[in-house]
Amino acid sequence: MSKDGVLTLSLAETVLDDPAFDEIIVRVEAAPINPSDLGLLLGPADAASVRRDVSDGAPQLSLDIPPARMGGMAGRINQSLPVGNEGAGTVIAAGDQAKDWIGRRVGIIGGGMYADLRKIKTRNALPLPEGVTAAQGAALTVNPMTALGFVETARAEGHSAGVPTAAGSSLGQMLQRICAQDGVPLVNIVRSEDQLRLLKDAGATHVLNSREDDFRTQLTDAVTETGATVAFDAIGGGSLGGEIMHAMERGAVNHMTEYSRYGSSTFKQLYVYGALDTSPMILNRLAFGSSGACPGGY
């Protein structure tokens, strides 16, 4: 990225040294594109400005960064950053600690996976079971660990049911399978009928389309039924996070036996871990009752 606000995507040739005793060299055969990968790959650039250039005979892509977005990019100027959080491939060389890994397929994490070859510590690799393809093992870490982290976070804070947004995503589908197995009720929120049917066919009980006219009523009813008090929001911007908090408050009030002018004292938690909507988040604090929190994401 240049100080003039141009982001350049290019291929770089690198030379790998022999692996150390605790390293392996993997021929990368598959790597997913996670939102976090796109965040590093494109950053704040305007995708509509993409153009093809040539530098020293090699093709590259250039994109413009709007001036208003350059303020947060000071630390990235004049840096060339490798992309790709995770991947999978075959070990072609290894240090003394992992000679028996040579020829085995492994899942790996650690950045720089959009490459032909990747040298990495053995602690950041996991041999895949026989018959598992590179495509199947490439997404071994980011989504599965996030989904498991959601469940363990909910348990640690005493929540018994949750509300995930963007529930039709790969991550959302994993979360649904984990929670179905563990007996954790979910109120899944999607944005299309295709995603709704996808989760219903997978056995989900509560799947709501946020674009339906009666979405808020459906949300309150489902939250009241499940007792959901924690939400994991991939959207970030707009009013959806606030609507979920409001529904959790109304669900809690529906279970109250006595009126309180302060609303419910039930603890409600909204985790914002994504930014599919980059607009400002709208939160009506008075709609949360006397105990609610909305921490930001990672």
GROMACS .gro file of N, CA and C in nm, residues 168-252:
model
  255
  168GLY      N    1  -2.665  -1.872   0.791
  168GLY     CA    2  -2.654  -1.960   0.677
  168GLY      C    3  -2.513  -1.974   0.624
  169SER      N    4  -2.418  -1.903   0.684
  169SER     CA    5  -2.278  -1.910   0.641
  169SER      C    6  -2.219  -2.045   0.681
  170SER      N    7  -2.097  -2.072   0.633
  170SER     CA    8  -2.029  -2.196   0.673
  170SER      C    9  -2.013  -2.202   0.824
  171LEU      N   10  -1.976  -2.089   0.883
  171LEU     CA   11  -1.963  -2.082   1.029
  171LEU      C   12  -2.097  -2.109   1.096
  172GLY      N   13  -2.204  -2.046   1.046
  172GLY     CA   14  -2.336  -2.065   1.104
  172GLY      C   15  -2.383  -2.209   1.097
  173GLN      N   16  -2.355  -2.275   0.986
  173GLN     CA   17  -2.394  -2.414   0.971
  173GLN      C   18  -2.318  -2.503   1.068
  174MET      N   19  -2.189  -2.475   1.087
  174MET     CA   20  -2.111  -2.550   1.185
  174MET      C   21  -2.167  -2.531   1.325
  175LEU      N   22  -2.201  -2.406   1.358
  175LEU     CA   23  -2.255  -2.376   1.490
  175LEU      C   24  -2.386  -2.450   1.512
  176GLN      N   25  -2.471  -2.455   1.409
  176GLN     CA   26  -2.598  -2.526   1.420
  176GLN      C   27  -2.574  -2.674   1.450
  177ARG      N   28  -2.480  -2.737   1.381
  177ARG     CA   29  -2.453  -2.879   1.403
  177ARG      C   30  -2.399  -2.905   1.544
  178ILE      N   31  -2.308  -2.817   1.589
  178ILE     CA   32  -2.252  -2.833   1.723
  178ILE      C   33  -2.361  -2.819   1.829
  179CYS      N   34  -2.444  -2.715   1.815
  179CYS     CA   35  -2.547  -2.690   1.916
  179CYS      C   36  -2.656  -2.796   1.912
  180ALA      N   37  -2.687  -2.849   1.795
  180ALA     CA   38  -2.785  -2.957   1.787
  180ALA      C   39  -2.735  -3.080   1.861
  181GLN      N   40  -2.607  -3.109   1.848
  181GLN     CA   41  -2.549  -3.224   1.917
  181GLN      C   42  -2.540  -3.203   2.066
  182ASP      N   43  -2.512  -3.077   2.106
  182ASP     CA   44  -2.497  -3.046   2.249
  182ASP      C   45  -2.627  -3.007   2.316
  183GLY      N   46  -2.736  -3.000   2.242
  183GLY     CA   47  -2.864  -2.964   2.301
  183GLY      C   48  -2.876  -2.818   2.338
  184VAL      N   49  -2.812  -2.729   2.261
  184VAL     CA   50  -2.818  -2.586   2.286
  184VAL      C   51  -2.913  -2.522   2.185
  185PRO      N   52  -3.027  -2.467   2.227
  185PRO     CA   53  -3.121  -2.406   2.133
  185PRO      C   54  -3.063  -2.281   2.068
  186LEU      N   55  -3.091  -2.266   1.939
  186LEU     CA   56  -3.047  -2.147   1.865
  186LEU      C   57  -3.167  -2.081   1.797
  187VAL      N   58  -3.162  -1.949   1.791
  187VAL     CA   59  -3.254  -1.872   1.708
  187VAL      C   60  -3.170  -1.817   1.593
  188ASN      N   61  -3.169  -1.889   1.482
  188ASN     CA   62  -3.084  -1.855   1.368
  188ASN      C   63  -3.145  -1.743   1.286
  189ILE      N   64  -3.065  -1.642   1.253
  189ILE     CA   65  -3.112  -1.531   1.171
  189ILE      C   66  -3.039  -1.532   1.037
  190VAL      N   67  -3.115  -1.532   0.929
  190VAL     CA   68  -3.060  -1.530   0.794
  190VAL      C   69  -3.123  -1.415   0.716
  191ARG      N   70  -3.081  -1.402   0.589
  191ARG     CA   71  -3.134  -1.291   0.509
  191ARG      C   72  -3.195  -1.335   0.377
  192SER      N   73  -3.223  -1.463   0.362
  192SER     CA   74  -3.288  -1.509   0.239
  192SER      C   75  -3.365  -1.637   0.267
  193GLU      N   76  -3.460  -1.666   0.180
  193GLU     CA   77  -3.539  -1.788   0.193
  193GLU      C   78  -3.454  -1.911   0.163
  194ASP      N   79  -3.356  -1.898   0.073
  194ASP     CA   80  -3.268  -2.010   0.043
  194ASP      C   81  -3.189  -2.051   0.167
  195GLN      N   82  -3.138  -1.953   0.241
  195GLN     CA   83  -3.063  -1.983   0.363
  195GLN      C   84  -3.155  -2.041   0.469
  196LEU      N   85  -3.277  -1.991   0.474
  196LEU     CA   86  -3.375  -2.044   0.570
  196LEU      C   87  -3.399  -2.192   0.544
  197ARG      N   88  -3.423  -2.226   0.418
  197ARG     CA   89  -3.448  -2.367   0.384
  197ARG      C   90  -3.325  -2.453   0.410
  198LEU      N   91  -3.207  -2.398   0.383
  198LEU     CA   92  -3.083  -2.472   0.406
  198LEU      C   93  -3.071  -2.516   0.552
  199LEU      N   94  -3.097  -2.425   0.644
  199LEU     CA   95  -3.086  -2.458   0.786
  199LEU      C   96  -3.201  -2.545   0.833
  200LYS      N   97  -3.321  -2.521   0.781
  200LYS     CA   98  -3.434  -2.606   0.816
  200LYS      C   99  -3.409  -2.749   0.772
  201ASP      N  100  -3.355  -2.766   0.651
  201ASP     CA  101  -3.325  -2.900   0.602
  201ASP      C  102  -3.216  -2.967   0.685
  202ALA      N  103  -3.133  -2.884   0.751
  202ALA     CA  104  -3.027  -2.938   0.836
  202ALA      C  105  -3.076  -2.969   0.977
  203GLY      N  106  -3.205  -2.944   1.002
  203GLY     CA  107  -3.262  -2.979   1.131
  203GLY      C  108  -3.280  -2.865   1.228
  204ALA      N  109  -3.253  -2.742   1.186
  204ALA     CA  110  -3.269  -2.628   1.277
  204ALA      C  111  -3.416  -2.605   1.309
  205THR      N  112  -3.444  -2.573   1.434
  205THR     CA  113  -3.582  -2.550   1.479
  205THR      C  114  -3.627  -2.407   1.451
  206HIS      N  115  -3.544  -2.311   1.489
  206HIS     CA  116  -3.580  -2.170   1.473
  206HIS      C  117  -3.487  -2.106   1.369
  207VAL      N  118  -3.543  -2.067   1.256
  207VAL     CA  119  -3.470  -1.994   1.152
  207VAL      C  120  -3.557  -1.878   1.107
  208LEU      N  121  -3.507  -1.756   1.120
  208LEU     CA  122  -3.585  -1.637   1.088
  208LEU      C  123  -3.517  -1.558   0.976
  209ASN      N  124  -3.599  -1.512   0.883
  209ASN     CA  125  -3.551  -1.427   0.775
  209ASN      C  126  -3.570  -1.282   0.818
  210SER      N  127  -3.460  -1.210   0.834
  210SER     CA  128  -3.468  -1.073   0.886
  210SER      C  129  -3.536  -0.977   0.788
  211ARG      N  130  -3.563  -1.022   0.667
  211ARG     CA  131  -3.629  -0.937   0.568
  211ARG      C  132  -3.781  -0.956   0.564
  212GLU      N  133  -3.831  -1.046   0.648
  212GLU     CA  134  -3.976  -1.065   0.657
  212GLU      C  135  -4.040  -0.948   0.732
  213ASP      N  136  -4.162  -0.914   0.694
  213ASP     CA  137  -4.231  -0.800   0.756
  213ASP      C  138  -4.252  -0.820   0.906
  214ASP      N  139  -4.279  -0.944   0.947
  214ASP     CA  140  -4.306  -0.970   1.089
  214ASP      C  141  -4.184  -1.028   1.160
  215PHE      N  142  -4.064  -0.996   1.110
  215PHE     CA  143  -3.941  -1.051   1.169
  215PHE      C  144  -3.930  -1.021   1.318
  216ARG      N  145  -3.957  -0.900   1.358
  216ARG     CA  146  -3.940  -0.863   1.499
  216ARG      C  147  -4.034  -0.944   1.589
  217THR      N  148  -4.155  -0.966   1.543
  217THR     CA  149  -4.250  -1.047   1.621
  217THR      C  150  -4.201  -1.191   1.629
  218GLN      N  151  -4.156  -1.247   1.516
  218GLN     CA  152  -4.102  -1.383   1.516
  218GLN      C  153  -3.982  -1.394   1.609
  219LEU      N  154  -3.897  -1.292   1.606
  219LEU     CA  155  -3.776  -1.293   1.689
  219LEU      C  156  -3.811  -1.294   1.838
  220THR      N  157  -3.904  -1.209   1.876
  220THR     CA  158  -3.945  -1.205   2.017
  220THR      C  159  -4.005  -1.337   2.060
  221ASP      N  160  -4.090  -1.395   1.975
  221ASP     CA  161  -4.153  -1.523   2.010
  221ASP      C  162  -4.049  -1.634   2.025
  222ALA      N  163  -3.952  -1.639   1.934
  222ALA     CA  164  -3.851  -1.745   1.939
  222ALA      C  165  -3.758  -1.727   2.058
  223VAL      N  166  -3.721  -1.603   2.087
  223VAL     CA  167  -3.635  -1.576   2.203
  223VAL      C  168  -3.708  -1.607   2.333
  224THR      N  169  -3.836  -1.573   2.339
  224THR     CA  170  -3.915  -1.606   2.457
  224THR      C  171  -3.922  -1.756   2.478
  225GLU      N  172  -3.942  -1.831   2.369
  225GLU     CA  173  -3.954  -1.977   2.379
  225GLU      C  174  -3.822  -2.042   2.421
  226THR      N  175  -3.712  -1.997   2.364
  226THR     CA  176  -3.582  -2.061   2.392
  226THR      C  177  -3.514  -2.007   2.516
  227GLY      N  178  -3.549  -1.884   2.556
  227GLY     CA  179  -3.480  -1.821   2.668
  227GLY      C  180  -3.341  -1.771   2.630
  228ALA      N  181  -3.319  -1.743   2.501
  228ALA     CA  182  -3.188  -1.698   2.454
  228ALA      C  183  -3.149  -1.565   2.518
  229THR      N  184  -3.025  -1.557   2.565
  229THR     CA  185  -2.976  -1.434   2.629
  229THR      C  186  -2.839  -1.392   2.578
  230VAL      N  187  -2.788  -1.459   2.473
  230VAL     CA  188  -2.660  -1.420   2.415
  230VAL      C  189  -2.672  -1.425   2.264
  231ALA      N  190  -2.609  -1.329   2.198
  231ALA     CA  191  -2.613  -1.323   2.052
  231ALA      C  192  -2.471  -1.306   1.998
  232PHE      N  193  -2.447  -1.364   1.882
  232PHE     CA  194  -2.319  -1.351   1.812
  232PHE      C  195  -2.348  -1.293   1.674
  233ASP      N  196  -2.307  -1.167   1.655
  233ASP     CA  197  -2.351  -1.090   1.540
  233ASP      C  198  -2.237  -1.067   1.441
  234ALA      N  199  -2.255  -1.118   1.318
  234ALA     CA  200  -2.158  -1.098   1.211
  234ALA      C  201  -2.188  -0.974   1.128
  235ILE      N  202  -2.304  -0.911   1.149
  235ILE     CA  203  -2.346  -0.800   1.066
  235ILE      C  204  -2.280  -0.669   1.109
  236GLY      N  205  -2.291  -0.638   1.237
  236GLY     CA  206  -2.224  -0.521   1.291
  236GLY      C  207  -2.303  -0.393   1.277
  237GLY      N  208  -2.321  -0.344   1.155
  237GLY     CA  209  -2.388  -0.216   1.135
  237GLY      C  210  -2.539  -0.228   1.133
  238GLY      N  211  -2.604  -0.112   1.134
  238GLY     CA  212  -2.749  -0.110   1.128
  238GLY      C  213  -2.815  -0.139   1.260
  239SER      N  214  -2.942  -0.177   1.255
  239SER     CA  215  -3.022  -0.189   1.376
  239SER      C  216  -3.040  -0.333   1.425
  240LEU      N  217  -2.988  -0.433   1.351
  240LEU     CA  218  -3.019  -0.572   1.386
  240LEU      C  219  -2.970  -0.609   1.525
  241GLY      N  220  -2.849  -0.570   1.561
  241GLY     CA  221  -2.798  -0.602   1.695
  241GLY      C  222  -2.887  -0.546   1.804
  242GLY      N  223  -2.932  -0.421   1.787
  242GLY     CA  224  -3.021  -0.362   1.884
  242GLY      C  225  -3.156  -0.431   1.889
  243GLU      N  226  -3.206  -0.476   1.774
  243GLU     CA  227  -3.333  -0.548   1.771
  243GLU      C  228  -3.323  -0.681   1.845
  244ILE      N  229  -3.208  -0.746   1.833
  244ILE     CA  230  -3.189  -0.873   1.905
  244ILE      C  231  -3.187  -0.848   2.056
  245MET      N  232  -3.114  -0.744   2.098
  245MET     CA  233  -3.110  -0.712   2.241
  245MET      C  234  -3.250  -0.677   2.292
  246HIS      N  235  -3.325  -0.604   2.211
  246HIS     CA  236  -3.462  -0.567   2.251
  246HIS      C  237  -3.548  -0.692   2.263
  247ALA      N  238  -3.534  -0.786   2.168
  247ALA     CA  239  -3.613  -0.909   2.174
  247ALA      C  240  -3.576  -0.991   2.296
  248MET      N  241  -3.448  -0.994   2.332
  248MET     CA  242  -3.407  -1.069   2.451
  248MET      C  243  -3.464  -1.005   2.578
  249GLU      N  244  -3.472  -0.873   2.579
  249GLU     CA  245  -3.534  -0.805   2.693
  249GLU      C  246  -3.683  -0.835   2.701
  250ARG      N  247  -3.751  -0.830   2.587
  250ARG     CA  248  -3.894  -0.860   2.587
  250ARG      C  249  -3.920  -1.006   2.626
  251GLY      N  250  -3.829  -1.094   2.581
  251GLY     CA  251  -3.842  -1.234   2.620
  251GLY      C  252  -3.826  -1.252   2.769
  252ALA      N  253  -3.730  -1.178   2.828
  252ALA     CA  254  -3.708  -1.187   2.972
  252ALA      C  255  -3.827  -1.129   3.048
   0.00000   0.00000   0.00000
